[in-house]
mmCIF file of C-alpha atoms and ligand atoms in Angstrom:
data_model
loop_
_atom_site.group_PDB
_atom_site.id
_atom_site.type_symbol
_atom_site.label_atom_id
_atom_site.label_comp_id
_atom_site.label_asym_id
_atom_site.label_seq_id
_atom_site.Cartn_x
_atom_site.Cartn_y
_atom_site.Cartn_z
ATOM 1 C CA UNK A 1 -0.437 -0.233 0.171
ATOM 2 C CA UNK A 2 1.081 3.466 -0.805
ATOM 3 C CA UNK A 3 2.003 6.462 1.494
ATOM 4 C CA UNK A 4 -1.994 7.844 -0.145
ATOM 5 C CA UNK A 5 -2.789 6.485 -2.641
ATOM 6 C CA UNK A 6 -6.214 7.241 -5.442
ATOM 7 C CA UNK A 7 -7.810 3.695 -6.255
ATOM 8 C CA UNK A 8 -9.825 3.948 -8.834
ATOM 9 C CA UNK A 9 -12.590 1.486 -9.640
ATOM 10 C CA UNK A 10 -12.643 0.659 -13.543
ATOM 11 C CA UNK A 11 -15.312 -1.704 -12.898
ATOM 12 C CA UNK A 12 -17.526 1.199 -11.266
ATOM 13 C CA UNK A 13 -16.785 3.874 -14.061
ATOM 14 C CA UNK A 14 -17.741 0.760 -17.088
ATOM 15 C CA UNK A 15 -20.794 0.680 -14.877
ATOM 16 C CA UNK A 16 -21.404 4.167 -15.114
ATOM 17 C CA UNK A 17 -20.447 5.053 -18.802
ATOM 18 C CA UNK A 18 -22.872 2.049 -19.801
ATOM 19 C CA UNK A 19 -25.746 3.390 -17.604
ATOM 20 C CA UNK A 20 -25.475 6.547 -19.043
ATOM 21 C CA UNK A 21 -25.246 5.442 -22.746
ATOM 22 C CA UNK A 22 -28.287 3.698 -21.908
ATOM 23 C CA UNK A 23 -29.983 6.794 -20.777
ATOM 24 C CA UNK A 24 -29.080 8.984 -24.385
ATOM 25 C CA UNK A 25 -30.264 5.571 -26.563
ATOM 26 C CA UNK A 26 -29.652 7.869 -29.980
ATOM 27 C CA UNK A 27 -27.335 9.942 -29.072
ATOM 28 C CA UNK A 28 -23.472 9.250 -29.052
ATOM 29 C CA UNK A 29 -21.322 9.801 -25.976
ATOM 30 C CA UNK A 30 -18.474 11.091 -25.310
ATOM 31 C CA UNK A 31 -17.038 10.418 -22.292
ATOM 32 C CA UNK A 32 -15.207 13.589 -21.007
ATOM 33 C CA UNK A 33 -11.607 12.708 -19.616
ATOM 34 C CA UNK A 34 -10.112 16.460 -19.558
ATOM 35 C CA UNK A 35 -8.312 17.658 -16.445
ATOM 36 C CA UNK A 36 -6.512 13.670 -16.282
ATOM 37 C CA UNK A 37 -10.307 12.593 -16.171
ATOM 38 C CA UNK A 38 -11.507 14.394 -13.327
ATOM 39 C CA UNK A 39 -7.930 13.455 -11.743
ATOM 40 C CA UNK A 40 -8.724 9.827 -12.339
ATOM 41 C CA UNK A 41 -5.853 9.277 -14.932
ATOM 42 C CA UNK A 42 -7.369 9.678 -18.709
ATOM 43 C CA UNK A 43 -5.355 6.905 -20.338
ATOM 44 C CA UNK A 44 -6.961 4.083 -18.420
ATOM 45 C CA UNK A 45 -10.840 6.037 -17.967
ATOM 46 C CA UNK A 46 -10.327 6.857 -21.477
ATOM 47 C CA UNK A 47 -9.743 3.194 -22.621
ATOM 48 C CA UNK A 48 -12.720 1.882 -20.286
ATOM 49 C CA UNK A 49 -14.759 4.325 -21.015
ATOM 50 C CA UNK A 50 -14.438 3.254 -25.115
ATOM 51 C CA UNK A 51 -15.528 -0.628 -23.871
ATOM 52 C CA UNK A 52 -18.357 0.548 -21.968
ATOM 53 C CA UNK A 53 -19.865 1.614 -24.851
ATOM 54 C CA UNK A 54 -18.698 5.810 -25.539
ATOM 55 C CA UNK A 55 -17.588 5.963 -28.487
ATOM 56 C CA UNK A 56 -16.138 9.564 -28.252
ATOM 57 C CA UNK A 57 -13.488 11.114 -26.183
ATOM 58 C CA UNK A 58 -13.451 15.070 -24.830
ATOM 59 C CA UNK A 59 -10.369 16.894 -23.907
ATOM 60 C CA UNK A 60 -9.882 20.381 -23.208
ATOM 61 C CA UNK A 61 -6.599 20.915 -24.734
ATOM 62 C CA UNK A 62 -5.060 20.210 -27.857
ATOM 63 C CA UNK A 63 -2.254 18.503 -25.166
ATOM 64 C CA UNK A 64 -4.809 16.181 -23.732
ATOM 65 C CA UNK A 65 -6.157 15.409 -26.630
ATOM 66 C CA UNK A 66 -2.630 14.385 -28.052
ATOM 67 C CA UNK A 67 -1.707 12.240 -24.966
ATOM 68 C CA UNK A 68 -4.696 9.716 -26.063
ATOM 69 C CA UNK A 69 -3.593 9.296 -29.294
ATOM 70 C CA UNK A 70 0.102 8.768 -28.143
ATOM 71 C CA UNK A 71 -2.137 5.616 -25.878
ATOM 72 C CA UNK A 72 -3.080 4.153 -29.140
ATOM 73 C CA UNK A 73 -6.451 5.161 -29.020
ATOM 74 C CA UNK A 74 -8.367 6.203 -32.040
ATOM 75 C CA UNK A 75 -12.022 7.011 -30.667
ATOM 76 C CA UNK A 76 -12.908 10.323 -32.458
ATOM 77 C CA UNK A 77 -11.407 13.232 -29.338
ATOM 78 C CA UNK A 78 -12.802 16.799 -29.219
ATOM 79 C CA UNK A 79 -10.336 19.393 -27.983
ATOM 80 C CA UNK A 80 -12.311 23.013 -27.517
ATOM 81 C CA UNK A 81 -9.402 25.051 -26.022
ATOM 82 C CA UNK A 82 -5.962 25.803 -26.344
ATOM 83 C CA UNK A 83 -4.171 28.976 -26.846
ATOM 84 C CA UNK A 84 -3.016 30.279 -30.196
ATOM 85 C CA UNK A 85 0.777 29.066 -29.211
ATOM 86 C CA UNK A 86 -0.358 25.535 -28.936
ATOM 87 C CA UNK A 87 1.139 22.850 -31.105
ATOM 88 C CA UNK A 88 -2.835 23.009 -33.353
ATOM 89 C CA UNK A 89 -1.462 21.358 -36.523
ATOM 90 C CA UNK A 90 0.122 18.275 -34.120
ATOM 91 C CA UNK A 91 -3.766 18.078 -32.909
ATOM 92 C CA UNK A 92 -4.875 18.197 -36.580
ATOM 93 C CA UNK A 93 -2.410 15.409 -37.622
ATOM 94 C CA UNK A 94 -3.093 13.481 -34.817
ATOM 95 C CA UNK A 95 -6.801 13.671 -36.233
ATOM 96 C CA UNK A 96 -8.126 15.350 -33.161
ATOM 97 C CA UNK A 97 -11.371 17.857 -34.453
ATOM 98 C CA UNK A 98 -11.567 21.128 -32.910
ATOM 99 C CA UNK A 99 -13.228 23.743 -31.748
ATOM 100 C CA UNK A 100 -13.954 27.176 -33.783
ATOM 101 C CA UNK A 101 -15.338 30.165 -31.833
ATOM 102 C CA UNK A 102 -14.226 33.068 -34.190
ATOM 103 C CA UNK A 103 -12.745 33.646 -36.877
ATOM 104 C CA UNK A 104 -9.465 34.052 -35.896
ATOM 105 C CA UNK A 105 -9.421 30.609 -33.893
ATOM 106 C CA UNK A 106 -10.967 29.292 -37.777
ATOM 107 C CA UNK A 107 -7.118 31.062 -39.253
ATOM 108 C CA UNK A 108 -5.245 30.184 -36.503
ATOM 109 C CA UNK A 109 -7.164 26.247 -37.263
ATOM 110 C CA UNK A 110 -6.336 26.707 -41.114
ATOM 111 C CA UNK A 111 -2.256 27.791 -40.876
ATOM 112 C CA UNK A 112 -1.704 24.986 -38.432
ATOM 113 C CA UNK A 113 -3.438 22.644 -40.863
ATOM 114 C CA UNK A 114 -1.352 23.773 -43.737
ATOM 115 C CA UNK A 115 1.022 22.272 -42.037
ATOM 116 C CA UNK A 116 -0.447 18.933 -41.688
ATOM 117 C CA UNK A 117 -1.951 16.340 -44.985
ATOM 118 C CA UNK A 118 -4.908 16.404 -42.981
ATOM 119 C CA UNK A 119 -7.958 18.206 -43.455
ATOM 120 C CA UNK A 120 -9.402 19.649 -39.947
ATOM 121 C CA UNK A 121 -12.046 18.479 -37.880
ATOM 122 C CA UNK A 122 -14.350 21.492 -36.916
ATOM 123 C CA UNK A 123 -17.170 21.585 -34.729
ATOM 124 C CA UNK A 124 -18.449 24.957 -34.429
ATOM 125 C CA UNK A 125 -19.311 25.993 -31.258
ATOM 126 C CA UNK A 126 -22.346 29.115 -30.369
ATOM 127 C CA UNK A 127 -22.020 31.146 -27.312
ATOM 128 C CA UNK A 128 -26.093 30.313 -26.125
ATOM 129 C CA UNK A 129 -25.444 32.183 -22.997
ATOM 130 C CA UNK A 130 -22.245 31.078 -21.003
ATOM 131 C CA UNK A 131 -20.222 33.669 -22.130
ATOM 132 C CA UNK A 132 -17.104 30.936 -22.062
ATOM 133 C CA UNK A 133 -15.858 30.692 -25.570
ATOM 134 C CA UNK A 134 -18.342 29.978 -28.373
ATOM 135 C CA UNK A 135 -19.724 32.235 -30.836
ATOM 136 C CA UNK A 136 -22.010 35.308 -29.985
ATOM 137 C CA UNK A 137 -25.240 34.790 -32.354
ATOM 138 C CA UNK A 138 -24.713 38.246 -34.138
ATOM 139 C CA UNK A 139 -20.914 36.415 -35.742
ATOM 140 C CA UNK A 140 -22.252 33.008 -36.312
ATOM 141 C CA UNK A 141 -23.659 33.942 -39.603
ATOM 142 C CA UNK A 142 -20.359 34.677 -40.879
ATOM 143 C CA UNK A 143 -18.298 31.848 -39.119
ATOM 144 C CA UNK A 144 -20.468 29.367 -40.478
ATOM 145 C CA UNK A 145 -20.500 31.207 -43.991
ATOM 146 C CA UNK A 146 -16.498 30.869 -43.419
ATOM 147 C CA UNK A 147 -16.063 27.039 -42.199
ATOM 148 C CA UNK A 148 -18.477 25.629 -44.509
ATOM 149 C CA UNK A 149 -15.876 25.141 -47.310
ATOM 150 C CA UNK A 150 -14.140 22.761 -44.048
ATOM 151 C CA UNK A 151 -15.148 19.408 -42.814
ATOM 152 C CA UNK A 152 -17.725 21.119 -39.933
ATOM 153 C CA UNK A 153 -18.931 17.695 -38.065
ATOM 154 C CA UNK A 154 -20.730 19.727 -35.124
ATOM 155 C CA UNK A 155 -22.297 22.911 -33.806
ATOM 156 C CA UNK A 156 -22.205 22.682 -30.197
ATOM 157 C CA UNK A 157 -22.961 24.423 -27.116
ATOM 158 C CA UNK A 158 -22.286 24.579 -23.576
ATOM 159 C CA UNK A 159 -25.163 25.325 -20.930
ATOM 160 C CA UNK A 160 -24.744 27.276 -17.477
ATOM 161 C CA UNK A 161 -27.621 26.176 -15.237
ATOM 162 C CA UNK A 162 -28.022 21.915 -16.346
ATOM 163 C CA UNK A 163 -27.548 21.262 -12.614
ATOM 164 C CA UNK A 164 -30.412 23.366 -11.607
ATOM 165 C CA UNK A 165 -33.314 21.583 -12.497
ATOM 166 C CA UNK A 166 -36.627 24.363 -14.326
ATOM 167 C CA UNK A 167 -33.807 27.037 -14.269
ATOM 168 C CA UNK A 168 -35.396 29.469 -17.202
ATOM 169 C CA UNK A 169 -31.695 29.859 -19.190
ATOM 170 C CA UNK A 170 -31.677 26.330 -20.224
ATOM 171 C CA UNK A 171 -35.089 26.961 -22.470
ATOM 172 C CA UNK A 172 -33.617 29.864 -23.657
ATOM 173 C CA UNK A 173 -29.894 28.698 -25.100
ATOM 174 C CA UNK A 174 -31.754 25.703 -26.262
ATOM 175 C CA UNK A 175 -33.668 28.160 -28.335
ATOM 176 C CA UNK A 176 -30.618 29.939 -28.623
ATOM 177 C CA UNK A 177 -28.642 26.251 -30.454
ATOM 178 C CA UNK A 178 -31.621 25.651 -32.108
ATOM 179 C CA UNK A 179 -31.589 29.153 -34.104
ATOM 180 C CA UNK A 180 -27.714 28.617 -35.055
ATOM 181 C CA UNK A 181 -27.933 25.024 -35.595
ATOM 182 C CA UNK A 182 -30.809 26.337 -38.565
ATOM 183 C CA UNK A 183 -28.411 29.044 -39.794
ATOM 184 C CA UNK A 184 -26.194 26.379 -40.113
ATOM 185 C CA UNK A 185 -28.311 23.664 -42.299
ATOM 186 C CA UNK A 186 -29.633 26.850 -44.252
ATOM 187 C CA UNK A 187 -25.722 27.436 -45.431
ATOM 188 C CA UNK A 188 -25.705 23.863 -46.653
ATOM 189 C CA UNK A 189 -24.588 21.723 -43.547
ATOM 190 C CA UNK A 190 -25.431 18.537 -42.260
ATOM 191 C CA UNK A 191 -24.111 18.495 -38.601
ATOM 192 C CA UNK A 192 -24.119 16.873 -36.152
ATOM 193 C CA UNK A 193 -25.420 18.607 -32.814
ATOM 194 C CA UNK A 194 -24.068 18.315 -29.165
ATOM 195 C CA UNK A 195 -25.324 20.519 -25.572
ATOM 196 C CA UNK A 196 -25.374 17.790 -23.215
ATOM 197 C CA UNK A 197 -23.433 17.528 -19.922
ATOM 198 C CA UNK A 198 -24.251 15.037 -17.414
ATOM 199 C CA UNK A 199 -27.019 17.122 -15.772
ATOM 200 C CA UNK A 200 -28.940 18.148 -19.233
ATOM 201 C CA UNK A 201 -28.242 14.266 -20.157
ATOM 202 C CA UNK A 202 -29.936 12.877 -17.012
ATOM 203 C CA UNK A 203 -32.634 15.102 -16.526
ATOM 204 C CA UNK A 204 -33.076 16.906 -20.626
ATOM 205 C CA UNK A 205 -33.696 14.203 -22.933
ATOM 206 C CA UNK A 206 -35.009 16.680 -25.318
ATOM 207 C CA UNK A 207 -31.779 17.910 -25.325
ATOM 208 C CA UNK A 208 -29.546 14.815 -26.063
ATOM 209 C CA UNK A 209 -29.260 15.314 -29.758
ATOM 210 C CA UNK A 210 -26.531 13.584 -31.758
ATOM 211 C CA UNK A 211 -24.238 13.391 -28.772
ATOM 212 C CA UNK A 212 -24.352 13.906 -25.263
ATOM 213 C CA UNK A 213 -20.892 14.638 -23.273
ATOM 214 C CA UNK A 214 -21.149 13.132 -19.720
ATOM 215 C CA UNK A 215 -17.507 13.798 -17.372
ATOM 216 C CA UNK A 216 -18.488 14.348 -13.768
ATOM 217 C CA UNK A 217 -21.603 11.395 -13.680
ATOM 218 C CA UNK A 218 -19.348 8.875 -15.354
ATOM 219 C CA UNK A 219 -17.015 9.150 -12.290
ATOM 220 C CA UNK A 220 -20.498 8.245 -10.004
ATOM 221 C CA UNK A 221 -20.606 11.570 -9.175
ATOM 222 C CA UNK A 222 -24.401 12.867 -9.641
ATOM 223 C CA UNK A 223 -24.338 16.695 -10.454
ATOM 224 C CA UNK A 224 -28.738 16.527 -10.081
ATOM 225 C CA UNK A 225 -30.790 15.221 -6.915
ATOM 226 C CA UNK A 226 -32.107 12.222 -8.350
ATOM 227 C CA UNK A 227 -31.715 8.862 -7.618
ATOM 228 C CA UNK A 228 -29.841 6.767 -10.530
ATOM 229 C CA UNK A 229 -27.369 4.068 -9.923
ATOM 230 C CA UNK A 230 -24.096 5.724 -10.452
ATOM 231 C CA UNK A 231 -20.884 4.287 -8.508
ATOM 232 C CA UNK A 232 -18.502 6.661 -7.411
ATOM 233 C CA UNK A 233 -14.916 6.129 -8.602
ATOM 234 C CA UNK A 234 -12.364 7.045 -6.581
ATOM 235 C CA UNK A 235 -11.695 6.146 -2.974
ATOM 236 C CA UNK A 236 -8.644 8.310 -1.254
ATOM 237 C CA UNK A 237 -6.762 6.113 1.047
ATOM 238 C CA UNK A 238 -3.781 5.774 3.606
ATOM 239 C CA UNK A 239 -2.531 3.958 6.423
ATOM 240 C CA UNK A 240 -1.956 4.457 9.674
ATOM 241 C CA UNK A 241 2.416 5.610 10.061
ATOM 242 C CA UNK A 242 2.333 5.805 13.588
ATOM 243 C CA UNK A 243 0.176 5.589 16.726
ATOM 244 C CA UNK A 244 0.452 6.388 20.349
ATOM 245 C CA UNK A 245 -1.391 6.981 23.770
ATOM 246 C CA UNK A 246 -1.346 10.841 25.109
ATOM 247 C CA UNK A 247 -2.721 11.649 28.509
ATOM 248 C CA UNK A 248 -5.853 14.424 28.747
ATOM 249 C CA UNK A 249 -5.064 17.611 28.472
ATOM 250 C CA UNK A 250 -2.348 17.420 25.482
ATOM 251 C CA UNK A 251 -3.084 19.375 22.647
ATOM 252 C CA UNK A 252 -2.492 18.375 19.017
ATOM 253 C CA UNK A 253 -0.894 19.507 15.563
ATOM 254 C CA UNK A 254 -0.281 23.538 14.893
ATOM 255 C CA UNK A 255 -1.859 26.046 17.012
ATOM 256 C CA UNK A 256 -3.347 23.298 19.624
ATOM 257 C CA UNK A 257 -6.302 23.895 18.796
ATOM 258 C CA UNK A 258 -7.395 20.424 20.210
ATOM 259 C CA UNK A 259 -6.544 19.378 23.610
ATOM 260 C CA UNK A 260 -8.109 15.579 24.186
ATOM 261 C CA UNK A 261 -10.639 15.465 27.036
ATOM 262 C CA UNK A 262 -9.601 11.854 28.582
ATOM 263 C CA UNK A 263 -6.682 9.300 27.738
ATOM 264 C CA UNK A 264 -6.916 8.615 24.131
ATOM 265 C CA UNK A 265 -4.754 6.925 21.224
ATOM 266 C CA UNK A 266 -4.168 8.746 18.584
ATOM 267 C CA UNK A 267 -3.468 7.467 14.904
ATOM 268 C CA UNK A 268 -0.747 9.620 12.972
ATOM 269 C CA UNK A 269 -1.779 9.441 9.291
ATOM 270 C CA UNK A 270 0.905 10.591 6.120
ATOM 271 C CA UNK A 271 -1.498 12.620 4.483
ATOM 272 C CA UNK A 272 -2.141 16.272 4.073
ATOM 273 C CA UNK A 273 -3.112 19.457 2.502
ATOM 274 C CA UNK A 274 0.224 18.306 -0.317
ATOM 275 C CA UNK A 275 -1.391 15.639 -0.792
ATOM 276 C CA UNK A 276 -5.079 16.798 -1.330
ATOM 277 C CA UNK A 277 -6.765 17.121 2.043
ATOM 278 C CA UNK A 278 -8.189 20.744 2.191
ATOM 279 C CA UNK A 279 -7.153 22.430 5.652
ATOM 280 C CA UNK A 280 -9.929 23.803 5.223
ATOM 281 C CA UNK A 281 -11.315 20.698 6.955
ATOM 282 C CA UNK A 282 -9.512 21.449 10.190
ATOM 283 C CA UNK A 283 -11.799 20.260 13.060
ATOM 284 C CA UNK A 284 -14.624 18.834 10.847
ATOM 285 C CA UNK A 285 -13.506 15.662 8.882
ATOM 286 C CA UNK A 286 -13.905 11.975 9.784
ATOM 287 C CA UNK A 287 -12.339 8.788 8.311
ATOM 288 C CA UNK A 288 -12.866 5.224 8.222
ATOM 289 C CA UNK A 289 -10.169 3.352 10.688
ATOM 290 C CA UNK A 290 -10.476 0.268 11.751
ATOM 291 C CA UNK A 291 -14.256 -0.063 10.747
ATOM 292 C CA UNK A 292 -15.099 3.217 12.337
ATOM 293 C CA UNK A 293 -15.756 6.622 11.458
ATOM 294 C CA UNK A 294 -13.469 8.586 13.798
ATOM 295 C CA UNK A 295 -12.872 12.470 14.187
ATOM 296 C CA UNK A 296 -9.591 13.748 12.581
ATOM 297 C CA UNK A 297 -8.590 16.283 15.505
ATOM 298 C CA UNK A 298 -6.572 19.570 15.237
ATOM 299 C CA UNK A 299 -4.954 20.800 11.849
ATOM 300 C CA UNK A 300 -5.123 19.168 8.507
ATOM 301 C CA UNK A 301 -0.711 19.836 7.766
ATOM 302 C CA UNK A 302 0.813 19.902 4.836
ATOM 303 C CA UNK A 303 2.022 16.413 5.374
ATOM 304 C CA UNK A 304 -0.332 14.573 8.042
ATOM 305 C CA UNK A 305 -3.488 14.545 10.015
ATOM 306 C CA UNK A 306 -4.005 12.846 13.244
ATOM 307 C CA UNK A 307 -6.755 10.713 14.076
ATOM 308 C CA UNK A 308 -8.441 9.999 17.442
ATOM 309 C CA UNK A 309 -9.263 6.256 18.381
ATOM 310 C CA UNK A 310 -9.756 6.665 21.951
ATOM 311 C CA UNK A 311 -9.390 3.412 23.603
ATOM 312 C CA UNK A 312 -9.485 1.145 20.772
ATOM 313 C CA UNK A 313 -6.650 -1.153 19.445
ATOM 314 C CA UNK A 314 -4.689 0.564 16.081
ATOM 315 C CA UNK A 315 -2.458 -1.584 14.142
ATOM 316 C CA UNK A 316 0.196 0.463 12.475
ATOM 317 C CA UNK A 317 -0.450 0.173 9.178
ATOM 318 C CA UNK A 318 -4.274 -0.174 9.029
ATOM 319 C CA UNK A 319 -5.744 1.184 6.267
ATOM 320 C CA UNK A 320 -7.465 4.578 6.585
ATOM 321 C CA UNK A 321 -10.026 5.798 3.835
ATOM 322 C CA UNK A 322 -10.298 9.472 3.582
ATOM 323 C CA UNK A 323 -13.147 9.679 0.711
ATOM 324 C CA UNK A 324 -14.897 6.559 -1.376
ATOM 325 C CA UNK A 325 -18.187 5.393 -2.517
ATOM 326 C CA UNK A 326 -19.485 5.900 0.790
ATOM 327 C CA UNK A 327 -20.432 1.868 1.052
ATOM 328 C CA UNK A 328 -18.492 0.947 3.891
ATOM 329 C CA UNK A 329 -20.106 3.805 6.062
ATOM 330 C CA UNK A 330 -17.010 6.284 4.759
ATOM 331 C CA UNK A 331 -16.816 9.866 4.030
ATOM 332 C CA UNK A 332 -17.632 11.151 -0.052
ATOM 333 C CA UNK A 333 -16.058 13.555 -1.824
ATOM 334 C CA UNK A 334 -19.469 15.340 -1.713
ATOM 335 C CA UNK A 335 -19.284 15.441 1.664
ATOM 336 C CA UNK A 336 -15.791 16.627 1.404
ATOM 337 C CA UNK A 337 -17.010 19.555 -0.604
ATOM 338 C CA UNK A 338 -20.206 20.476 1.339
ATOM 339 C CA UNK A 339 -18.149 21.325 4.012
ATOM 340 C CA UNK A 340 -15.375 23.100 2.216
ATOM 341 C CA UNK A 341 -17.980 25.219 0.276
ATOM 342 C CA UNK A 342 -16.965 23.696 -2.932
ATOM 343 C CA UNK A 343 -18.595 20.927 -5.684
ATOM 344 C CA UNK A 344 -17.128 17.309 -5.726
ATOM 345 C CA UNK A 345 -15.959 17.867 -9.064
ATOM 346 C CA UNK A 346 -12.999 20.341 -7.658
ATOM 347 C CA UNK A 347 -11.958 17.271 -4.548
ATOM 348 C CA UNK A 348 -11.833 14.704 -7.281
ATOM 349 C CA UNK A 349 -10.078 16.449 -9.667
ATOM 350 C CA UNK A 350 -7.659 17.712 -6.834
ATOM 351 C CA UNK A 351 -6.049 14.527 -6.371
ATOM 352 C CA UNK A 352 -4.011 14.724 -9.769
ATOM 353 C CA UNK A 353 -0.968 15.266 -7.385
ATOM 354 C CA UNK A 354 2.119 13.487 -7.732
ATOM 355 C CA UNK A 355 2.593 12.655 -4.463
ATOM 356 C CA UNK A 356 -0.679 10.695 -4.518
ATOM 357 C CA UNK A 357 -0.453 7.213 -6.467
ATOM 358 C CA UNK A 358 -3.276 6.062 -8.661
ATOM 359 C CA UNK A 359 -3.921 2.289 -8.760
ATOM 360 C CA UNK A 360 -6.664 0.470 -11.086
ATOM 361 C CA UNK A 361 -8.576 -2.123 -9.661
HETATM 362 C C1 PLP B 401 -16.551 19.609 -18.299
HETATM 363 C C2 PLP B 401 -17.559 19.749 -19.740
HETATM 364 C C3 PLP B 401 -18.474 18.976 -19.558
HETATM 365 C C4 PLP B 401 -18.937 17.648 -18.735
HETATM 366 O O1 PLP B 401 -19.839 18.331 -18.172
HETATM 367 P P1 PLP B 401 -20.321 17.454 -16.720
HETATM 368 O O2 PLP B 401 -20.920 18.567 -15.808
HETATM 369 O O3 PLP B 401 -18.318 17.314 -15.736
HETATM 370 O O4 PLP B 401 -21.124 16.139 -16.958
HETATM 371 C C5 PLP B 401 -19.266 18.775 -20.722
HETATM 372 N N1 PLP B 401 -18.662 19.883 -21.967
HETATM 373 C C6 PLP B 401 -17.535 20.752 -21.418
HETATM 374 C C7 PLP B 401 -17.358 21.464 -22.783
HETATM 375 C C8 PLP B 401 -16.806 20.657 -20.855
HETATM 376 O O5 PLP B 401 -16.088 21.632 -20.469
#
């Protein structure tokens, strides 16, 4: 066992991908593997997702997409956010589909493609209200006009509030998306359409169109309060490095924020904020150790935390589960997120750290 370890359950991942693909039976499924698959490891996750029924992959940068190609993955891959100095030519040469939000971006792609033998495959992105990338509706007809001499694979967009069921912006974005699609049709294109992230996949079958783009849900974390059988893929665990008895009245960790009310046994765990345990969890977190949830006492340090084990006998080397699916009583990534004022996306993605070994089951 490693000092600290993110254990990735690829069986759970395959289960989630198959479940989600089954919920969108008329659409293809693009498994989103950006940010090293939300901290789960892009290449193993991509391969498992393709085995389970995904037929596309989504990456953020050109470099992330190229990494998938270098691992021998041939499925269609979309990369949607690169800076002009990135190696777009390498992405196009590697048969990576690229997103286009503006005439400028189209020019950069055309110049990059000219350095290769490949035709660029374009997904034209319309900004329907998120105001990140994507083309504003007023500039859209000109972009479509300029792009149509190329291979336009899709018209696509991204939702701002899909996780707030019934939010009025969803229908507004859907309407703008439809308008943009029709401009493309009127200019003689026959593109695919895609707009649905996990939340829209789960709650808005009318927005599945030709392709759905689930990210967080394939990792078993449900962004909407609906009861579907998603299984969390990541377990974060460590082990007990040292145990000791301290007498009542002794304090624990920097700032001495916790003082033992009675004689007690402490277990030292070599995982701290450098390993992905938020310092903001100081005084508020628990771990599963020896079959029981126990409080972490005192402050979370850079390299370690201290667990109060009372009078229980704890073995050095015993497994400590920091978060996991919750099925054995351990905390979940959602619990950490709720306690620290963030979302579970950030918790699991934050586990992409050199100190934390990743293992696959
Ligand atoms: C991250 C992302 C997704 C996946 O979103 P989830 O909420 O994780 O399902 C889909 N499409 C784009 C463009 C994204 O950036």
